Tab-separated table of N, CA and C in Angstrom:
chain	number	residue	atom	x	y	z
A	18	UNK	N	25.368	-7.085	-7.592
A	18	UNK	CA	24.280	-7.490	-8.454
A	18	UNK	C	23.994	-6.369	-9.436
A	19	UNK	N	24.062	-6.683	-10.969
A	19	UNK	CA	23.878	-5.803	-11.924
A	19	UNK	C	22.522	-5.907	-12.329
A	20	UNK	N	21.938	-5.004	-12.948
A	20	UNK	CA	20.434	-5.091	-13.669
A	20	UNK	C	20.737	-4.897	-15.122
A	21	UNK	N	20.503	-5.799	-16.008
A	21	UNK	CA	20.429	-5.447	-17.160
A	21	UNK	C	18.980	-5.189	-18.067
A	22	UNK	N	18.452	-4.875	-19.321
A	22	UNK	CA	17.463	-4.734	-19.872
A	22	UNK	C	17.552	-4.901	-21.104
A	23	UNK	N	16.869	-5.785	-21.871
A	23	UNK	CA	16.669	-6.177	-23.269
A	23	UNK	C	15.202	-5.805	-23.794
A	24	UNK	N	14.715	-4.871	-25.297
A	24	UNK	CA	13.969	-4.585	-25.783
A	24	UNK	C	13.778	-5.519	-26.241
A	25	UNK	N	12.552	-5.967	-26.253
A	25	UNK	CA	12.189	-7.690	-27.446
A	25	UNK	C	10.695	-7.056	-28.304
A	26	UNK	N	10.758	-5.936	-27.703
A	26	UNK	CA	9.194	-5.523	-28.616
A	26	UNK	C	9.411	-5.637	-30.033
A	27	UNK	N	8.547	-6.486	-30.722
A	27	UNK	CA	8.546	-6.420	-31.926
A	27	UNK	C	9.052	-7.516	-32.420
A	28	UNK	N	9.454	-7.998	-31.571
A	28	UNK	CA	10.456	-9.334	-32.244
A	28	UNK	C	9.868	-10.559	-31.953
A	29	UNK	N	10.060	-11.628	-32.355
A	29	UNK	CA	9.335	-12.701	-32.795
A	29	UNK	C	9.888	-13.824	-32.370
A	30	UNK	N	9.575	-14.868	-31.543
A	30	UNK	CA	10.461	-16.362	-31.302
A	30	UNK	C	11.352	-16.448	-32.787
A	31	UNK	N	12.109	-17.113	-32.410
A	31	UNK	CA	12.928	-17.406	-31.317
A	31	UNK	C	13.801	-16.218	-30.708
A	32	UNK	N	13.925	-14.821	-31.476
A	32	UNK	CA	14.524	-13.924	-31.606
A	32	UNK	C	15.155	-13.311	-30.082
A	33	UNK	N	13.823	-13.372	-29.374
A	33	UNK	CA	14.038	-12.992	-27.707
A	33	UNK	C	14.462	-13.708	-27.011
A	34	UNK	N	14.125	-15.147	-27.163
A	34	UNK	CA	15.345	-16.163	-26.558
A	34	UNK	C	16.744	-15.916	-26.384
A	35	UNK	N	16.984	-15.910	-27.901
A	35	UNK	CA	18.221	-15.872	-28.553
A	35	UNK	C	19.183	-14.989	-27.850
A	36	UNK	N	18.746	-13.376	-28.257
A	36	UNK	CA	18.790	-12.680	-27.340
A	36	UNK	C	19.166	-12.518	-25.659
A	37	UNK	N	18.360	-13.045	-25.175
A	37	UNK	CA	18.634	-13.305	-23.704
A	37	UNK	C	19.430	-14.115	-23.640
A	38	UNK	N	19.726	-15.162	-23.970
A	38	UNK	CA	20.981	-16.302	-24.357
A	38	UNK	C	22.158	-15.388	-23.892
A	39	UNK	N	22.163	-15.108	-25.177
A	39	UNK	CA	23.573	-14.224	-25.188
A	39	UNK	C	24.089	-13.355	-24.310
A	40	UNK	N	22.866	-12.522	-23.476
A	40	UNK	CA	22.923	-11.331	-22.388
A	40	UNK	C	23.339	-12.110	-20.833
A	41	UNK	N	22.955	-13.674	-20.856
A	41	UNK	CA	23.115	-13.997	-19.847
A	41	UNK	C	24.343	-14.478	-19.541
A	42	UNK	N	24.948	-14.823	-21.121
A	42	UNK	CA	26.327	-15.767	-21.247
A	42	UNK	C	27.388	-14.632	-20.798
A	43	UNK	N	27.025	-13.286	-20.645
A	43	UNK	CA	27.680	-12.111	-20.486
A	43	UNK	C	27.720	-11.762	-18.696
A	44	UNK	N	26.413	-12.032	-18.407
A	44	UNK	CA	26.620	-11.865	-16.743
A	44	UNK	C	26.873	-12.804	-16.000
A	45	UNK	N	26.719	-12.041	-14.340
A	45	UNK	CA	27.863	-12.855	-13.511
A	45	UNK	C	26.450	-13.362	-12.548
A	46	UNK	N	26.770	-14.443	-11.669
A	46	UNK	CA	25.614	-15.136	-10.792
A	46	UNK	C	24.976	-13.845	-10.176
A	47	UNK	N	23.720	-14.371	-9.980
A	47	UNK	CA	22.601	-12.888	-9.196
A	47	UNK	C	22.449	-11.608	-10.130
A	48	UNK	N	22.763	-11.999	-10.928
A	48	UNK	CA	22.585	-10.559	-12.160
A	48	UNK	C	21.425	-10.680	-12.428
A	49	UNK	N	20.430	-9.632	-13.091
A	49	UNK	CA	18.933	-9.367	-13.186
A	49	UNK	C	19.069	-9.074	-14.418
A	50	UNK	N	18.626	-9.689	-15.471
A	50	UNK	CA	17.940	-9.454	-16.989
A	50	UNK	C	16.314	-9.149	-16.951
A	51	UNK	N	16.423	-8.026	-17.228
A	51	UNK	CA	14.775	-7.648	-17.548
A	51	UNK	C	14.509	-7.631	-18.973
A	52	UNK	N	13.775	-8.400	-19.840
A	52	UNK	CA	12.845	-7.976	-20.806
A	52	UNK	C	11.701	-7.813	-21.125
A	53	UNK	N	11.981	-7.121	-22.286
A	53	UNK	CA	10.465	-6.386	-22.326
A	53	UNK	C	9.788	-6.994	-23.913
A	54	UNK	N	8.614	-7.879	-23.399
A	54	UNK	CA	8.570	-8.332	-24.889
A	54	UNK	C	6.511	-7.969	-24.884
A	55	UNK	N	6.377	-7.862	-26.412
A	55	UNK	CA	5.026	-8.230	-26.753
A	55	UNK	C	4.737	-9.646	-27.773
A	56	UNK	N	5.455	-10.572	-27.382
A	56	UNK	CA	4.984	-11.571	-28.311
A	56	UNK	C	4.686	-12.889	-27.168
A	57	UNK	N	3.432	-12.933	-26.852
A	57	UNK	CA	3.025	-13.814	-25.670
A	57	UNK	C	3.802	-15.297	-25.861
A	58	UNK	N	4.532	-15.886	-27.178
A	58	UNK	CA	5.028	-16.772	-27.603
A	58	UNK	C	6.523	-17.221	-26.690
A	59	UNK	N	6.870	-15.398	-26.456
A	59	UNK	CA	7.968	-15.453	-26.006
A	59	UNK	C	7.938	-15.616	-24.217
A	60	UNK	N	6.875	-15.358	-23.539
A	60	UNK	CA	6.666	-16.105	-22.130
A	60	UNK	C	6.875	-17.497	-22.573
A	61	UNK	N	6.016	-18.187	-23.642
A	61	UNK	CA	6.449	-19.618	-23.431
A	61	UNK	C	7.793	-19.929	-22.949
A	62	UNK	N	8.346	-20.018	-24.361
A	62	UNK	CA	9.564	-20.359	-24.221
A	62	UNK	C	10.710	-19.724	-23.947
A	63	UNK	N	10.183	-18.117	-23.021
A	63	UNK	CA	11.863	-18.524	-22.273
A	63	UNK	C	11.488	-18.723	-21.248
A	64	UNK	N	10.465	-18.858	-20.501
A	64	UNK	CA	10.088	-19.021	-18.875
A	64	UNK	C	10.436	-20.929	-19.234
A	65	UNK	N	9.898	-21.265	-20.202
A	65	UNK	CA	10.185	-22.954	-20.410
A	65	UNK	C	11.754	-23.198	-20.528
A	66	UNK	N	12.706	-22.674	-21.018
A	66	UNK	CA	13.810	-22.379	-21.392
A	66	UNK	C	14.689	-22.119	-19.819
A	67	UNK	N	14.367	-20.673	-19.065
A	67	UNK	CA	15.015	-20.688	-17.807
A	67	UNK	C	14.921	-21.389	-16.885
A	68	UNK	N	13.315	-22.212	-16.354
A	68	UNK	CA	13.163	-23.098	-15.538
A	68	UNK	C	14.294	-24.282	-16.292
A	69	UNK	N	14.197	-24.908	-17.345
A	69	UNK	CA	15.083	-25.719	-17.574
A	69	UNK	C	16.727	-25.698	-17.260
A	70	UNK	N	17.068	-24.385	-17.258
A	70	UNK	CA	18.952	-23.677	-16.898
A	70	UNK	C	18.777	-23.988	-15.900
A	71	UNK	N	17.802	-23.799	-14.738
A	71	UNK	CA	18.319	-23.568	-13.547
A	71	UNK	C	18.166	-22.070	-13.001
A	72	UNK	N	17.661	-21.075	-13.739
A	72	UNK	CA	17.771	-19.664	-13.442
A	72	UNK	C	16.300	-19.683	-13.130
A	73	UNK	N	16.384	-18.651	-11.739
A	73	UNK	CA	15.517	-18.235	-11.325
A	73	UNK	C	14.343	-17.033	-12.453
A	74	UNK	N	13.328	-16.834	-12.486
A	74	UNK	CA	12.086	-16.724	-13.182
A	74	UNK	C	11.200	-16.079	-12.769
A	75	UNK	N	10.097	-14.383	-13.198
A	75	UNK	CA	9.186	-14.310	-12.920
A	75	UNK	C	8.835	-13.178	-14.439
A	76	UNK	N	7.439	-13.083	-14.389
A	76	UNK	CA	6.937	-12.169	-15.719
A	76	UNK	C	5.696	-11.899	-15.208
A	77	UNK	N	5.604	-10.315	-15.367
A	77	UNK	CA	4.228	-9.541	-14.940
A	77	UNK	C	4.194	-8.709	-16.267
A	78	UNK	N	2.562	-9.259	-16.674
A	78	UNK	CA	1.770	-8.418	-17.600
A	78	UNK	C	1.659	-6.955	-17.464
A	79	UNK	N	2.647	-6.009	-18.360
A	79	UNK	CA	2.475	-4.298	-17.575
A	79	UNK	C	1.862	-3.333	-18.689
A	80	UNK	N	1.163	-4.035	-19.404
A	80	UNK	CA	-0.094	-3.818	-20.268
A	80	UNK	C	-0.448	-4.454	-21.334
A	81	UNK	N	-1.608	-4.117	-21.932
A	81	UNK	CA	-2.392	-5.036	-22.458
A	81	UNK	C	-1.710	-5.651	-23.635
A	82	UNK	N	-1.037	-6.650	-23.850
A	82	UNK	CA	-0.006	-8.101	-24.755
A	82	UNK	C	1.784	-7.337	-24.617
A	83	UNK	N	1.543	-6.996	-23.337
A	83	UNK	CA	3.341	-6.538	-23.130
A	83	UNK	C	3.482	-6.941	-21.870
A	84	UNK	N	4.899	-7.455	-21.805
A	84	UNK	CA	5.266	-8.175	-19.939
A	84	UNK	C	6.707	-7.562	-20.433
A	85	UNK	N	6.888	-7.872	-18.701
A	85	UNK	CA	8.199	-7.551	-18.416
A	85	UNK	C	8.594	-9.454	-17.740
A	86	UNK	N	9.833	-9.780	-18.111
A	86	UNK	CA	10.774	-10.786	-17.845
A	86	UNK	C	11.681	-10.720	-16.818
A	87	UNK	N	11.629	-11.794	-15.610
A	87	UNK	CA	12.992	-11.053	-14.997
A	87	UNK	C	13.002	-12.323	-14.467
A	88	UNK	N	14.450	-12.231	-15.420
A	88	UNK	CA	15.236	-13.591	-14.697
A	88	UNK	C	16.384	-13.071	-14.159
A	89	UNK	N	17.263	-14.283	-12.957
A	89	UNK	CA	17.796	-14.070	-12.216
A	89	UNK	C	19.337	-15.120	-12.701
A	90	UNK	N	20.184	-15.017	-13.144
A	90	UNK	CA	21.150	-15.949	-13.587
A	90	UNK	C	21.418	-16.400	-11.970
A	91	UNK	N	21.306	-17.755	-11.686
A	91	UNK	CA	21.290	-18.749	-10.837
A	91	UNK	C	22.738	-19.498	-11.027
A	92	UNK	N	23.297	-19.344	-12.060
A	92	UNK	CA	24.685	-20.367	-12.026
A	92	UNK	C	24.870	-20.144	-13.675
């Protein structure tokens, strides 16, 4: 199991999606993508986005309009 990490600060839907897209099309099952975003837009839609793949999902607020992302590539 690898851990990877994507900067999304600053960046704007769809941009961090996009992003993670691509990082995931790169890893292997049980791999860990962490990002790090401040655009609360971007909890929407990739937590809406991974529940839909099939990939496992969680995001903790680690200060005030910044979370961390951590999905789990599931298949």
């Amino acid at each position: 199991m690898a851990e990877y990490t994507l900067d999304c600060l600053y960046e704007a839907c769809p941009i961090p999606l996009l992003k993670a897209l691509k990082q995931l099309n790169k890893m292997n099952i049980g791999d860990i993508l962490i990002m790090h975003t401040d655009h609360n837009c971007s909890i929407i839609h990739v937590v809406e986005w991974t529940k839909k793949e099939g990939h496992y999902i969680d995001y903790i607020e680690i200060a005030e309009g910044e979370w961390e992302i951590y999905i789990e590539k599931a298949k």
